[in-house]
Tab-separated table of C-alpha atoms in Angstrom:
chain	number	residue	atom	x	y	z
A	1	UNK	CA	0.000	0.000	0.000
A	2	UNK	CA	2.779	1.910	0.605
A	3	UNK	CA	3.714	2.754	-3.244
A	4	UNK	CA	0.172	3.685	-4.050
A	5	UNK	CA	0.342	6.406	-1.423
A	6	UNK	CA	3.629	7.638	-2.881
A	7	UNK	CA	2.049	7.451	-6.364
A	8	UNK	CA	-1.108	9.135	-5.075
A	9	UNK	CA	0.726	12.070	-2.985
A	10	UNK	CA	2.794	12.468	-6.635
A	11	UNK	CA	-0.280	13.099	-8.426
A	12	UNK	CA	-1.687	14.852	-6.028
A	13	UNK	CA	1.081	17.453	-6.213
A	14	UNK	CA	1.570	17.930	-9.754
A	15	UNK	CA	-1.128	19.880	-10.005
A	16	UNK	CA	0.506	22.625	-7.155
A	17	UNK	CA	3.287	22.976	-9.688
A	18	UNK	CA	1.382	24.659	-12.950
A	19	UNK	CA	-0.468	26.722	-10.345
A	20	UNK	CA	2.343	29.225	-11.361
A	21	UNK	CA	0.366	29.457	-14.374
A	22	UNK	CA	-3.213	31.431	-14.717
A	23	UNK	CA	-5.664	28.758	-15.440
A	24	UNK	CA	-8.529	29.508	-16.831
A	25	UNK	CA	-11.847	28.945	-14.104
A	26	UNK	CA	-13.013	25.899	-15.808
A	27	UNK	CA	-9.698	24.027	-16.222
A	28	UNK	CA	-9.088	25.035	-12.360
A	29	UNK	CA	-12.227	23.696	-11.444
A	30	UNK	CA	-11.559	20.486	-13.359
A	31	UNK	CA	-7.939	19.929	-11.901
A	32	UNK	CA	-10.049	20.883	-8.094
A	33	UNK	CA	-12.488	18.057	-9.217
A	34	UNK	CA	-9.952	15.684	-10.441
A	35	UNK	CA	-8.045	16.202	-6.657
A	36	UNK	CA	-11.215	15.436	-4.893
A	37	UNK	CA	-11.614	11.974	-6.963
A	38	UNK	CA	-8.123	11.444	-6.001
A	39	UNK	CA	-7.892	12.598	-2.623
A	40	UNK	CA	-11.566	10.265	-2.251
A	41	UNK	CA	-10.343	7.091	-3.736
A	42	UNK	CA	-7.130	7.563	-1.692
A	43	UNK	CA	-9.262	8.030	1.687
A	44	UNK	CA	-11.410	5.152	0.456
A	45	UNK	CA	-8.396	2.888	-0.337
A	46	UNK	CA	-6.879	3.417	3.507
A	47	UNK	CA	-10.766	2.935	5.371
A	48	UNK	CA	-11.133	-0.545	3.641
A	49	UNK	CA	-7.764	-1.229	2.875
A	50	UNK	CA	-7.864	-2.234	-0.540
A	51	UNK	CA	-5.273	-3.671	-2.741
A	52	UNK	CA	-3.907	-1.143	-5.422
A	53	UNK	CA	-6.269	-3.167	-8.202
A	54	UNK	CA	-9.035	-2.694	-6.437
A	55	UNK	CA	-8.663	1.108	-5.847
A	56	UNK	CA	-8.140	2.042	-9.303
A	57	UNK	CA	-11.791	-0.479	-10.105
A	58	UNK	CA	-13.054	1.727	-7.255
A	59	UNK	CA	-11.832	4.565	-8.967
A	60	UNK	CA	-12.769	4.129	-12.344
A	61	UNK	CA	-16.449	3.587	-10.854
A	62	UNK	CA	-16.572	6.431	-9.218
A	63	UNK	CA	-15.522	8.534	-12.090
A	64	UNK	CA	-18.179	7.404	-14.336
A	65	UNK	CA	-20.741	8.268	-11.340
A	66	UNK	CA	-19.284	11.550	-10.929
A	67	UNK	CA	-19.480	11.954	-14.872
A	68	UNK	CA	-23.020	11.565	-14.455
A	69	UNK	CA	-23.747	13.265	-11.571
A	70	UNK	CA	-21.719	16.506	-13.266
A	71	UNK	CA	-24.831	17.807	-14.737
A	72	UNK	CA	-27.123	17.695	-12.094
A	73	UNK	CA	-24.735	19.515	-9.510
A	74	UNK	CA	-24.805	22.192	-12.643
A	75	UNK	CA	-28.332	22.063	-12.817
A	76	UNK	CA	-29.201	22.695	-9.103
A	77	UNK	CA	-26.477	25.746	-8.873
A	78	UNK	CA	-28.149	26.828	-11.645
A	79	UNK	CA	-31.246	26.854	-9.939
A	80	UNK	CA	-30.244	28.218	-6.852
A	81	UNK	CA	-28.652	31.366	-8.672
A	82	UNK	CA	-32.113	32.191	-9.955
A	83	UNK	CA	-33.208	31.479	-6.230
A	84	UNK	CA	-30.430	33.554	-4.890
A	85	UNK	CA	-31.541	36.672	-7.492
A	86	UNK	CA	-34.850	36.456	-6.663
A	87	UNK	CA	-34.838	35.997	-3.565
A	88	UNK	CA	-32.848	39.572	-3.555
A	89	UNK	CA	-35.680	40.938	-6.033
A	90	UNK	CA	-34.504	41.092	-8.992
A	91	UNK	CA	-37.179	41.342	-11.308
A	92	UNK	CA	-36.260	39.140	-14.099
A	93	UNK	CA	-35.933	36.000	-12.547
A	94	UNK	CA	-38.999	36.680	-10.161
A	95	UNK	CA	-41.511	34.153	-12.318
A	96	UNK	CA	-38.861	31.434	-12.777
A	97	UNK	CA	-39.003	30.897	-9.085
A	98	UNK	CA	-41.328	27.551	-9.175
A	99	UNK	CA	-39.781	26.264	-11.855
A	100	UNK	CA	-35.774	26.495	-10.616
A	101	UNK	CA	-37.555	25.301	-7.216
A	102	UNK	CA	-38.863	22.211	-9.048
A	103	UNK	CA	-35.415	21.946	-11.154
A	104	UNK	CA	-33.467	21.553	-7.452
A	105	UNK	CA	-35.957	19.146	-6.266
A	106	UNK	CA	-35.962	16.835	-9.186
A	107	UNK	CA	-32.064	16.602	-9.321
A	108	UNK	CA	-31.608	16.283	-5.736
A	109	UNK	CA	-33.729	13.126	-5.954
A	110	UNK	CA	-31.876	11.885	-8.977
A	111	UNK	CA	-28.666	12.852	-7.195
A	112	UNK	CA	-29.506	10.685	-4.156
A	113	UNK	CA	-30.586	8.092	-6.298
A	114	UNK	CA	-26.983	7.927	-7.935
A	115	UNK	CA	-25.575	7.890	-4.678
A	116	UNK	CA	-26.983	4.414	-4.318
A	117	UNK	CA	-26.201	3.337	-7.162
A	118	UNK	CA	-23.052	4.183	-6.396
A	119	UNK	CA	-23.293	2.435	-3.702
A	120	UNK	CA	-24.238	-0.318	-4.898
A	121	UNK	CA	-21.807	-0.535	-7.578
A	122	UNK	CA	-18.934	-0.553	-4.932
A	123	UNK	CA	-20.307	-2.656	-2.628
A	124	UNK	CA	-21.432	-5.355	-5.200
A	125	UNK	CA	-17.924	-7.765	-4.464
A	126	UNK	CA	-17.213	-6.324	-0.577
A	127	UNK	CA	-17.661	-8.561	2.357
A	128	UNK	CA	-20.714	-7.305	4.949
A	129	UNK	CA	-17.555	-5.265	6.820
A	130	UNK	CA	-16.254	-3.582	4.287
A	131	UNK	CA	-19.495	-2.587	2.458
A	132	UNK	CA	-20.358	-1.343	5.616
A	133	UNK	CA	-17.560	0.753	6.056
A	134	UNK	CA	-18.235	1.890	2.330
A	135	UNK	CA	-21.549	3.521	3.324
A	136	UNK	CA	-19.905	4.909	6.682
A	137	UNK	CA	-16.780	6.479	4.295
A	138	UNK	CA	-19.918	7.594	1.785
A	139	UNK	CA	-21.735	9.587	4.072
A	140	UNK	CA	-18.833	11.028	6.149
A	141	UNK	CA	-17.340	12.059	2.567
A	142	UNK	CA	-20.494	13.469	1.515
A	143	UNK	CA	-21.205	15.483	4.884
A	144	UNK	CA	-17.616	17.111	4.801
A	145	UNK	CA	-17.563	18.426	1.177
A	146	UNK	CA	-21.242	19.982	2.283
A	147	UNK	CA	-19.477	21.450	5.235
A	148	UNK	CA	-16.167	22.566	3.510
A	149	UNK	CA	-18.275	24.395	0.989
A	150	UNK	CA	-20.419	25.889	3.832
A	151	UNK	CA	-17.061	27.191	5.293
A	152	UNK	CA	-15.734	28.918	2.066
A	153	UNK	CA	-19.468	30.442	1.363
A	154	UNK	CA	-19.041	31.893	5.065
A	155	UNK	CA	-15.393	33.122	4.977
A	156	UNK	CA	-16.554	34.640	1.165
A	157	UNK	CA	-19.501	36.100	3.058
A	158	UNK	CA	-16.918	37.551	6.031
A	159	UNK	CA	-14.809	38.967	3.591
A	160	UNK	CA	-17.560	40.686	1.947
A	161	UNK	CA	-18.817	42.425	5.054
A	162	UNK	CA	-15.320	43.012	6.225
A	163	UNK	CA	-14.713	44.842	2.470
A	164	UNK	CA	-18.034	46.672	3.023
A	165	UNK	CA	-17.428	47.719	6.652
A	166	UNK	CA	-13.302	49.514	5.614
A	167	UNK	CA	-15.658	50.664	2.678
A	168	UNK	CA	-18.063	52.603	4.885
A	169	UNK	CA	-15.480	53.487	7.100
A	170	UNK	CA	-13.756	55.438	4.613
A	171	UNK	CA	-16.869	57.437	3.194
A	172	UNK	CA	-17.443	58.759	6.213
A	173	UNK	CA	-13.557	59.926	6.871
A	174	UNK	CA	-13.996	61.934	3.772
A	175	UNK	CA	-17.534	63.073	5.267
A	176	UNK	CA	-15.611	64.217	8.002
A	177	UNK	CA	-13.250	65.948	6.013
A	178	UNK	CA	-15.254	67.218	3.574
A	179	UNK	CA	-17.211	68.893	6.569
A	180	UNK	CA	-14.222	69.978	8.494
A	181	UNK	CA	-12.972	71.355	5.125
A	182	UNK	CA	-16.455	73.346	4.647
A	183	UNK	CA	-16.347	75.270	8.036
C-alpha cells in the first residue's frame, strides 16, 4: 500500500506545480475536481484497505458516477442562482421561481438516487464489513464536502462584510473631512 500512497501524494502534487500558471476557471475547477476523486479514492483505499487493483476499479467507478452526476450539480447551482436573485428581487428572474424550485428538487432526488447506485456498484464484491464501512466512508465524505463548501461560502460572506465595513469606514472619513474642510 505503501507505493500507491507515494504514487497518489505524486499526483496529487503535480497539479501545485502549474499553479504558477493562470488557469482559466473551468480548467481550475476540473484539476479541483480531479483532486477530490483522487484525494476520495485515496481516503477510500486506507478505510477498507484495498489492494492497489481494487482502488483504481473503485476509482474508475466512481468517475463514471461523478461523470453523471456533473450535470445535475450544474443544474441545481443553476437553480439556486435564480433562487439567490430572486430571492434579492430582482425582477427578471422573479416568475422562474417555481420552476428552478422544481429543477433543485428533481435533481436532488436523482442525485440521491446515484448515490446508491453508487453504492451499490462498490459494494457489489465487498464482504458485509467492508461494504459497511463503504456507506460509513460515503456519508462522512459526503457530509464534509457539504461542510467545507459551507465554510468557504461563510469566509466569502466575512470577507464581503469586512470589504463593506473599511468601505463605509472610509466614506465617512472623507464626510468628516469634507465637513471639516467646509467650516
Amino acid at each position: 500500500m505503501k507505493p500507491f500512497r507515494l504514487a497518489v501524494l505524486t499526483l496529487s502534487l503535480l497539479p501545485l506545480a502549474s499553479l504558477a500558471q493562470a488557469p482559466e476557471a473551468k480548467e481550475a475547477a476540473e484539476r479541483a475536481e480531479r483532486q477530490t476523486r483522487l484525494m476520495r479514492v485515496v481516503g477510500l483505499a486506507e478505510e477498507l484497505d484495498l489492494e492497489e487493483s481494487q482502488a483504481l476499479k473503485m476509482a474508475d467507478t466512481m468517475r463514471q458516477f461523478d461523470e453523471r452526476r456533473r450535470p445535475l450539480v450544474e443544474q441545481v447551482q443553476e437553480s439556486a442562482q435564480v433562487l439567490r436573485k430572486a430571492a434579492r428581487g430582482d425582477a427578471s428572474t422573479q416568475s422562474q421561481v417555481d420552476q428552478a424550485v422544481q429543477r433543485v428538487f428533481d435533481a436532488r432526488t436523482q442525485l440521491s438516487a446515484l448515490d446508491r447506485e453508487m453504492y451499490q456498484a462498490l459494494a457489489r464484491d465487498l464482504p458485509p464489513q467492508k461494504r459497511a464501512q463503504l456507506a460509513i466512508f460515503m456519508a462522512r465524505h459526503d457530509g464534509k464536502m457539504k461542510l467545507e463548501k459551507l465554510l468557504r461560502k461563510a469566509e466569502r460572506e466575512g470577507r464581503h462584510e469586512e470589504r463593506e465595513k473599511r468601505r463605509q469606514e472610509r466614506r465617512q472619513r472623507m464626510q468628516q473631512r469634507q465637513q471639516e474642510r467646509a467650516q
